[in-house]
Short mmCIF file of N, CA and C in Angstrom, two decimals:
data_model
loop_
_atom_site.label_atom_id
_atom_site.label_comp_id
_atom_site.label_asym_id
_atom_site.label_seq_id
_atom_site.Cartn_x
_atom_site.Cartn_y
_atom_site.Cartn_z
N MET A 1 -34.18 81.54 -52.16
CA MET A 1 -35.05 80.51 -52.69
C MET A 1 -34.25 79.24 -52.96
N MET A 2 -34.83 78.11 -52.60
CA MET A 2 -34.16 76.84 -52.76
C MET A 2 -34.21 76.40 -54.22
N ASP A 3 -33.08 75.91 -54.74
CA ASP A 3 -33.06 75.37 -56.09
C ASP A 3 -33.74 74.01 -56.04
N THR A 4 -34.83 73.86 -56.76
CA THR A 4 -35.60 72.63 -56.67
C THR A 4 -35.20 71.60 -57.71
N ASN A 5 -34.13 71.85 -58.44
CA ASN A 5 -33.78 70.97 -59.53
C ASN A 5 -32.53 70.13 -59.30
N VAL A 6 -31.90 70.25 -58.16
CA VAL A 6 -30.66 69.52 -57.97
C VAL A 6 -30.62 68.88 -56.59
N LEU A 7 -29.82 67.84 -56.49
CA LEU A 7 -29.54 67.21 -55.22
C LEU A 7 -28.30 67.92 -54.67
N THR A 8 -28.46 68.67 -53.61
CA THR A 8 -27.36 69.47 -53.09
C THR A 8 -26.51 68.67 -52.11
N ASN A 9 -25.33 69.18 -51.79
CA ASN A 9 -24.44 68.50 -50.85
C ASN A 9 -25.09 68.35 -49.48
N GLU A 10 -25.97 69.30 -49.12
CA GLU A 10 -26.64 69.22 -47.82
C GLU A 10 -27.60 68.03 -47.77
N MET A 11 -27.97 67.51 -48.95
CA MET A 11 -28.91 66.40 -49.01
C MET A 11 -28.21 65.04 -48.92
N VAL A 12 -26.89 65.03 -48.88
CA VAL A 12 -26.15 63.78 -48.80
C VAL A 12 -26.05 63.36 -47.33
N LEU A 13 -26.52 62.15 -47.04
CA LEU A 13 -26.58 61.68 -45.66
C LEU A 13 -25.35 60.88 -45.22
N GLY A 14 -24.50 60.51 -46.17
CA GLY A 14 -23.31 59.74 -45.81
C GLY A 14 -23.57 58.24 -45.72
N ILE A 15 -24.75 57.81 -46.09
CA ILE A 15 -25.04 56.38 -46.18
C ILE A 15 -25.20 56.12 -47.68
N PRO A 16 -24.21 55.46 -48.29
CA PRO A 16 -24.20 55.34 -49.76
C PRO A 16 -25.50 54.83 -50.36
N LEU A 17 -26.12 53.87 -49.74
CA LEU A 17 -27.35 53.32 -50.28
C LEU A 17 -28.43 54.40 -50.39
N PHE A 18 -28.58 55.22 -49.35
CA PHE A 18 -29.55 56.32 -49.38
C PHE A 18 -29.13 57.35 -50.42
N ASP A 19 -27.86 57.73 -50.37
CA ASP A 19 -27.39 58.80 -51.24
C ASP A 19 -27.53 58.43 -52.72
N GLU A 20 -27.23 57.18 -53.06
CA GLU A 20 -27.35 56.75 -54.45
C GLU A 20 -28.82 56.75 -54.88
N ALA A 21 -29.69 56.27 -54.02
CA ALA A 21 -31.12 56.24 -54.35
C ALA A 21 -31.66 57.66 -54.50
N HIS A 22 -31.22 58.56 -53.64
CA HIS A 22 -31.68 59.94 -53.70
C HIS A 22 -31.17 60.64 -54.96
N ALA A 23 -29.93 60.35 -55.36
CA ALA A 23 -29.39 60.94 -56.60
C ALA A 23 -30.17 60.41 -57.81
N ALA A 24 -30.51 59.12 -57.79
CA ALA A 24 -31.29 58.53 -58.89
C ALA A 24 -32.67 59.19 -58.98
N LEU A 25 -33.24 59.49 -57.82
CA LEU A 25 -34.55 60.15 -57.79
C LEU A 25 -34.47 61.54 -58.44
N ALA A 26 -33.47 62.31 -58.07
CA ALA A 26 -33.31 63.65 -58.65
C ALA A 26 -33.13 63.55 -60.16
N GLU A 27 -32.40 62.54 -60.61
CA GLU A 27 -32.17 62.32 -62.04
C GLU A 27 -33.50 61.99 -62.75
N GLN A 28 -34.30 61.13 -62.14
CA GLN A 28 -35.61 60.77 -62.71
C GLN A 28 -36.51 61.99 -62.85
N ILE A 29 -36.51 62.84 -61.84
CA ILE A 29 -37.36 64.03 -61.88
C ILE A 29 -36.92 64.94 -63.02
N GLN A 30 -35.62 65.05 -63.23
CA GLN A 30 -35.13 65.88 -64.34
C GLN A 30 -35.59 65.33 -65.69
N LEU A 31 -35.61 64.00 -65.83
CA LEU A 31 -36.08 63.39 -67.08
C LEU A 31 -37.56 63.71 -67.31
N ILE A 32 -38.35 63.68 -66.25
CA ILE A 32 -39.78 63.98 -66.38
C ILE A 32 -39.98 65.45 -66.77
N LEU A 33 -39.26 66.33 -66.11
CA LEU A 33 -39.45 67.76 -66.33
C LEU A 33 -38.91 68.22 -67.68
N ASN A 34 -37.81 67.62 -68.12
CA ASN A 34 -37.11 68.13 -69.29
C ASN A 34 -37.09 67.19 -70.49
N GLY A 35 -37.56 65.97 -70.30
CA GLY A 35 -37.53 64.99 -71.39
C GLY A 35 -38.62 65.25 -72.41
N PRO A 36 -38.50 64.58 -73.56
CA PRO A 36 -39.52 64.75 -74.61
C PRO A 36 -40.87 64.21 -74.15
N ASP A 37 -41.94 64.83 -74.63
CA ASP A 37 -43.29 64.44 -74.24
C ASP A 37 -43.56 62.97 -74.51
N GLU A 38 -43.06 62.45 -75.63
CA GLU A 38 -43.35 61.05 -75.97
C GLU A 38 -42.70 60.06 -75.01
N GLU A 39 -41.76 60.52 -74.19
CA GLU A 39 -41.12 59.64 -73.21
C GLU A 39 -41.64 59.89 -71.79
N PHE A 40 -42.63 60.81 -71.67
CA PHE A 40 -43.11 61.20 -70.36
C PHE A 40 -43.62 60.02 -69.53
N ASP A 41 -44.53 59.23 -70.09
CA ASP A 41 -45.11 58.12 -69.33
C ASP A 41 -44.04 57.14 -68.86
N ALA A 42 -43.06 56.85 -69.72
CA ALA A 42 -41.98 55.94 -69.33
C ALA A 42 -41.14 56.52 -68.20
N HIS A 43 -40.86 57.82 -68.28
CA HIS A 43 -40.07 58.47 -67.22
C HIS A 43 -40.85 58.53 -65.90
N LEU A 44 -42.16 58.79 -66.00
CA LEU A 44 -42.99 58.81 -64.79
C LEU A 44 -43.01 57.43 -64.14
N ALA A 45 -43.16 56.39 -64.96
CA ALA A 45 -43.14 55.02 -64.43
C ALA A 45 -41.79 54.74 -63.77
N GLY A 46 -40.71 55.24 -64.35
CA GLY A 46 -39.38 55.07 -63.76
C GLY A 46 -39.26 55.76 -62.42
N LEU A 47 -39.84 56.96 -62.31
CA LEU A 47 -39.82 57.69 -61.04
C LEU A 47 -40.59 56.91 -59.97
N VAL A 48 -41.78 56.43 -60.33
CA VAL A 48 -42.59 55.68 -59.37
C VAL A 48 -41.84 54.43 -58.92
N GLU A 49 -41.23 53.72 -59.86
CA GLU A 49 -40.49 52.51 -59.50
C GLU A 49 -39.29 52.84 -58.61
N CYS A 50 -38.60 53.92 -58.93
CA CYS A 50 -37.45 54.37 -58.14
C CYS A 50 -37.88 54.67 -56.70
N LEU A 51 -39.00 55.40 -56.57
CA LEU A 51 -39.51 55.73 -55.24
C LEU A 51 -39.95 54.48 -54.49
N GLU A 52 -40.65 53.59 -55.17
CA GLU A 52 -41.13 52.37 -54.50
C GLU A 52 -39.97 51.54 -53.96
N VAL A 53 -38.90 51.41 -54.75
CA VAL A 53 -37.73 50.65 -54.31
C VAL A 53 -37.07 51.35 -53.12
N ASP A 54 -36.87 52.66 -53.24
CA ASP A 54 -36.23 53.43 -52.18
C ASP A 54 -37.06 53.37 -50.89
N PHE A 55 -38.36 53.60 -51.01
CA PHE A 55 -39.23 53.61 -49.83
C PHE A 55 -39.29 52.22 -49.19
N ARG A 56 -39.38 51.17 -50.01
CA ARG A 56 -39.44 49.81 -49.47
C ARG A 56 -38.17 49.50 -48.67
N LEU A 57 -37.04 49.89 -49.21
CA LEU A 57 -35.76 49.66 -48.52
C LEU A 57 -35.72 50.41 -47.20
N GLU A 58 -36.11 51.68 -47.21
CA GLU A 58 -36.12 52.46 -45.96
C GLU A 58 -37.04 51.81 -44.94
N GLU A 59 -38.21 51.36 -45.39
CA GLU A 59 -39.17 50.76 -44.47
C GLU A 59 -38.66 49.44 -43.90
N GLN A 60 -37.93 48.66 -44.70
CA GLN A 60 -37.33 47.42 -44.19
C GLN A 60 -36.27 47.74 -43.13
N LEU A 61 -35.49 48.79 -43.37
CA LEU A 61 -34.48 49.18 -42.39
C LEU A 61 -35.14 49.68 -41.11
N MET A 62 -36.24 50.43 -41.24
CA MET A 62 -36.96 50.92 -40.05
C MET A 62 -37.47 49.73 -39.22
N GLU A 63 -38.04 48.75 -39.91
CA GLU A 63 -38.55 47.57 -39.20
C GLU A 63 -37.42 46.82 -38.51
N ALA A 64 -36.27 46.74 -39.18
CA ALA A 64 -35.13 45.98 -38.64
C ALA A 64 -34.62 46.56 -37.31
N ILE A 65 -34.78 47.88 -37.14
CA ILE A 65 -34.29 48.50 -35.89
C ILE A 65 -35.44 48.90 -34.98
N ASP A 66 -36.66 48.48 -35.32
CA ASP A 66 -37.85 48.83 -34.54
C ASP A 66 -37.92 50.35 -34.34
N TYR A 67 -37.80 51.06 -35.45
CA TYR A 67 -37.74 52.52 -35.46
C TYR A 67 -39.06 53.11 -34.97
N PRO A 68 -39.02 54.01 -33.97
CA PRO A 68 -40.26 54.53 -33.39
C PRO A 68 -41.11 55.39 -34.33
N ALA A 69 -40.51 56.02 -35.32
CA ALA A 69 -41.27 56.90 -36.22
C ALA A 69 -41.66 56.21 -37.53
N THR A 70 -41.65 54.88 -37.53
CA THR A 70 -41.95 54.14 -38.76
C THR A 70 -43.31 54.52 -39.35
N ARG A 71 -44.33 54.60 -38.51
CA ARG A 71 -45.69 54.86 -39.04
C ARG A 71 -45.77 56.21 -39.76
N SER A 72 -45.29 57.27 -39.13
CA SER A 72 -45.38 58.59 -39.75
C SER A 72 -44.51 58.67 -41.00
N HIS A 73 -43.35 58.03 -40.97
CA HIS A 73 -42.45 58.03 -42.12
C HIS A 73 -43.11 57.29 -43.28
N ARG A 74 -43.72 56.15 -42.97
CA ARG A 74 -44.43 55.36 -43.99
C ARG A 74 -45.59 56.15 -44.59
N GLU A 75 -46.30 56.89 -43.75
CA GLU A 75 -47.43 57.68 -44.24
C GLU A 75 -46.97 58.75 -45.24
N GLN A 76 -45.81 59.35 -44.98
CA GLN A 76 -45.28 60.33 -45.93
C GLN A 76 -45.01 59.67 -47.27
N HIS A 77 -44.40 58.49 -47.23
CA HIS A 77 -44.13 57.75 -48.47
C HIS A 77 -45.44 57.44 -49.20
N ALA A 78 -46.43 56.96 -48.47
CA ALA A 78 -47.70 56.55 -49.07
C ALA A 78 -48.42 57.73 -49.75
N ARG A 79 -48.35 58.91 -49.13
CA ARG A 79 -49.02 60.07 -49.72
C ARG A 79 -48.41 60.44 -51.07
N VAL A 80 -47.08 60.41 -51.15
CA VAL A 80 -46.42 60.75 -52.41
C VAL A 80 -46.75 59.71 -53.48
N LEU A 81 -46.66 58.45 -53.13
CA LEU A 81 -46.96 57.40 -54.11
C LEU A 81 -48.42 57.46 -54.55
N ALA A 82 -49.34 57.72 -53.63
CA ALA A 82 -50.76 57.81 -53.99
C ALA A 82 -50.99 58.94 -54.99
N THR A 83 -50.32 60.06 -54.79
CA THR A 83 -50.45 61.19 -55.72
C THR A 83 -49.93 60.81 -57.10
N LEU A 84 -48.77 60.17 -57.14
CA LEU A 84 -48.19 59.77 -58.42
C LEU A 84 -49.05 58.71 -59.11
N HIS A 85 -49.54 57.75 -58.35
CA HIS A 85 -50.39 56.69 -58.92
C HIS A 85 -51.72 57.26 -59.41
N GLY A 86 -52.13 58.40 -58.87
CA GLY A 86 -53.39 59.01 -59.25
C GLY A 86 -53.34 59.78 -60.56
N LEU A 87 -52.16 59.96 -61.11
CA LEU A 87 -52.03 60.68 -62.39
C LEU A 87 -52.52 59.80 -63.54
N ALA A 88 -53.27 60.41 -64.44
CA ALA A 88 -53.76 59.68 -65.61
C ALA A 88 -52.62 59.53 -66.63
N PRO A 89 -52.52 58.35 -67.25
CA PRO A 89 -51.50 58.18 -68.30
C PRO A 89 -51.66 59.25 -69.38
N GLY A 90 -50.54 59.83 -69.78
CA GLY A 90 -50.58 60.85 -70.82
C GLY A 90 -50.90 62.25 -70.33
N ASP A 91 -51.17 62.42 -69.04
CA ASP A 91 -51.48 63.75 -68.50
C ASP A 91 -50.16 64.46 -68.19
N ILE A 92 -49.53 64.91 -69.24
CA ILE A 92 -48.19 65.49 -69.13
C ILE A 92 -48.19 66.79 -68.32
N VAL A 93 -49.20 67.63 -68.54
CA VAL A 93 -49.25 68.92 -67.84
C VAL A 93 -49.29 68.70 -66.33
N ASN A 94 -50.26 67.92 -65.85
CA ASN A 94 -50.37 67.68 -64.41
C ASN A 94 -49.23 66.82 -63.90
N GLY A 95 -48.78 65.89 -64.71
CA GLY A 95 -47.65 65.04 -64.32
C GLY A 95 -46.39 65.85 -64.05
N ARG A 96 -46.14 66.82 -64.90
CA ARG A 96 -44.95 67.67 -64.70
C ARG A 96 -45.13 68.58 -63.49
N LYS A 97 -46.37 69.03 -63.26
CA LYS A 97 -46.61 69.86 -62.06
C LYS A 97 -46.33 69.05 -60.80
N VAL A 98 -46.82 67.81 -60.78
CA VAL A 98 -46.59 66.96 -59.61
C VAL A 98 -45.10 66.65 -59.46
N ALA A 99 -44.44 66.29 -60.55
CA ALA A 99 -43.01 65.97 -60.49
C ALA A 99 -42.21 67.17 -59.99
N ALA A 100 -42.61 68.37 -60.40
CA ALA A 100 -41.91 69.58 -59.95
C ALA A 100 -42.06 69.78 -58.44
N LEU A 101 -43.13 69.24 -57.86
CA LEU A 101 -43.34 69.36 -56.41
C LEU A 101 -42.67 68.24 -55.63
N VAL A 102 -42.35 67.14 -56.29
CA VAL A 102 -41.76 65.99 -55.59
C VAL A 102 -40.38 66.35 -55.04
N LEU A 103 -39.54 67.03 -55.82
CA LEU A 103 -38.19 67.31 -55.34
C LEU A 103 -38.17 68.25 -54.13
N PRO A 104 -38.95 69.35 -54.12
CA PRO A 104 -38.98 70.17 -52.89
C PRO A 104 -39.52 69.37 -51.70
N TRP A 105 -40.54 68.53 -51.93
CA TRP A 105 -41.05 67.67 -50.84
C TRP A 105 -39.93 66.77 -50.37
N PHE A 106 -39.22 66.20 -51.33
CA PHE A 106 -38.16 65.26 -51.01
C PHE A 106 -37.05 65.94 -50.22
N GLN A 107 -36.72 67.18 -50.57
CA GLN A 107 -35.67 67.89 -49.84
C GLN A 107 -36.06 68.06 -48.37
N VAL A 108 -37.32 68.37 -48.10
CA VAL A 108 -37.79 68.50 -46.72
C VAL A 108 -37.80 67.13 -46.04
N HIS A 109 -38.30 66.11 -46.74
CA HIS A 109 -38.36 64.75 -46.20
C HIS A 109 -36.95 64.26 -45.85
N LEU A 110 -36.02 64.54 -46.72
CA LEU A 110 -34.63 64.13 -46.51
C LEU A 110 -34.02 64.84 -45.30
N ALA A 111 -34.30 66.15 -45.20
CA ALA A 111 -33.73 66.95 -44.10
C ALA A 111 -34.32 66.59 -42.75
N THR A 112 -35.50 66.00 -42.75
CA THR A 112 -36.18 65.68 -41.49
C THR A 112 -36.24 64.17 -41.28
N ALA A 113 -37.17 63.51 -41.94
CA ALA A 113 -37.43 62.08 -41.70
C ALA A 113 -36.24 61.20 -42.04
N ASP A 114 -35.63 61.40 -43.22
CA ASP A 114 -34.52 60.51 -43.61
C ASP A 114 -33.26 60.78 -42.79
N THR A 115 -33.04 62.04 -42.41
CA THR A 115 -31.88 62.34 -41.56
C THR A 115 -32.04 61.69 -40.19
N ALA A 116 -33.24 61.76 -39.62
CA ALA A 116 -33.50 61.11 -38.33
C ALA A 116 -33.31 59.60 -38.45
N LEU A 117 -33.78 59.02 -39.55
CA LEU A 117 -33.60 57.58 -39.76
C LEU A 117 -32.12 57.24 -39.90
N ALA A 118 -31.37 58.05 -40.62
CA ALA A 118 -29.93 57.80 -40.79
C ALA A 118 -29.22 57.80 -39.43
N VAL A 119 -29.58 58.76 -38.57
CA VAL A 119 -28.99 58.82 -37.23
C VAL A 119 -29.36 57.57 -36.44
N ALA A 120 -30.62 57.17 -36.50
CA ALA A 120 -31.07 55.98 -35.77
C ALA A 120 -30.36 54.73 -36.28
N LEU A 121 -30.17 54.63 -37.60
CA LEU A 121 -29.46 53.48 -38.16
C LEU A 121 -28.01 53.46 -37.69
N GLN A 122 -27.38 54.63 -37.66
CA GLN A 122 -25.99 54.70 -37.19
C GLN A 122 -25.91 54.31 -35.72
N MET A 123 -26.86 54.78 -34.92
CA MET A 123 -26.87 54.46 -33.49
C MET A 123 -27.12 52.96 -33.28
N ALA A 124 -27.91 52.36 -34.16
CA ALA A 124 -28.22 50.93 -34.04
C ALA A 124 -27.15 50.07 -34.70
N GLY A 125 -26.14 50.72 -35.30
CA GLY A 125 -25.09 49.96 -35.96
C GLY A 125 -25.52 49.36 -37.28
N ARG A 126 -26.60 49.91 -37.88
CA ARG A 126 -27.11 49.33 -39.12
C ARG A 126 -26.71 50.14 -40.35
N ALA A 127 -26.04 51.27 -40.16
CA ALA A 127 -25.66 52.09 -41.31
C ALA A 127 -24.71 51.32 -42.23
N GLN A 128 -23.80 50.55 -41.65
CA GLN A 128 -22.86 49.77 -42.46
C GLN A 128 -23.60 48.73 -43.28
N GLU A 129 -24.62 48.13 -42.66
CA GLU A 129 -25.42 47.14 -43.38
C GLU A 129 -26.10 47.79 -44.58
N ALA A 130 -26.62 48.99 -44.38
CA ALA A 130 -27.28 49.70 -45.47
C ALA A 130 -26.26 50.12 -46.53
N SER A 131 -25.03 50.34 -46.12
CA SER A 131 -23.99 50.75 -47.06
C SER A 131 -23.45 49.58 -47.86
N ALA A 132 -23.55 48.38 -47.30
CA ALA A 132 -22.94 47.22 -47.93
C ALA A 132 -23.73 46.72 -49.13
N GLU A 133 -25.03 46.93 -49.13
CA GLU A 133 -25.86 46.42 -50.22
C GLU A 133 -25.72 47.34 -51.43
N PRO A 134 -25.66 46.75 -52.62
CA PRO A 134 -25.62 47.61 -53.81
C PRO A 134 -26.97 48.28 -54.01
N ALA A 135 -26.95 49.48 -54.53
CA ALA A 135 -28.21 50.19 -54.79
C ALA A 135 -28.96 49.45 -55.88
N ARG A 136 -30.25 49.30 -55.68
CA ARG A 136 -31.08 48.63 -56.68
C ARG A 136 -31.77 49.71 -57.50
N ARG A 137 -31.25 49.95 -58.68
CA ARG A 137 -31.84 50.95 -59.55
C ARG A 137 -32.76 50.25 -60.54
N PRO A 138 -33.95 50.77 -60.70
CA PRO A 138 -34.88 50.16 -61.66
C PRO A 138 -34.31 50.17 -63.07
N ALA A 139 -34.77 49.25 -63.88
CA ALA A 139 -34.34 49.19 -65.28
C ALA A 139 -34.65 50.51 -65.97
N GLY A 140 -33.71 50.97 -66.77
CA GLY A 140 -33.93 52.19 -67.51
C GLY A 140 -33.61 53.45 -66.75
N VAL A 141 -33.10 53.33 -65.54
CA VAL A 141 -32.78 54.52 -64.73
C VAL A 141 -31.32 54.82 -64.90
#
C-alpha cells in the first residue's frame, strides 16, 4: 500500500521548481489533515493557492513549448481545483476527506502527466529555465 502522507523520492522529478512546489503541496496537505480545526479554512485556502500557483506555472511552461498534452493536463488540474473550490467554508469533515484524496491523486498525476511534461521540457531545453526561477510559495506556506 502506498503511503499517502509523504512526498517520496520517486516523486522528485529533478526540476527544482517542480520539486519545491510539490514538496510545498505535500506540506499543505499535512497541515489540513493534522492541523487544529480552527486553522482548517486558512490551511485549505493555502492549499488551493499553492495548487493554483503550481498549476499556472506548469500550464505556462506547456504553452511555451507547445506541449501536445496541454489540454488533458489542464483538465486534470481543473477537476482538482473545482472539487476544492466546491467545499463549503467550515466543512472540516468533507474538507479533510478531499485533502486526503489529493495526495494520492497527486502521486499518480506526478508519475504520469508531470513526468511526461518534465521529459518534454528537458527535450525542449526548457528545464533549465524552469529551474532558474525561484519557487513562488504563497504567503503563509
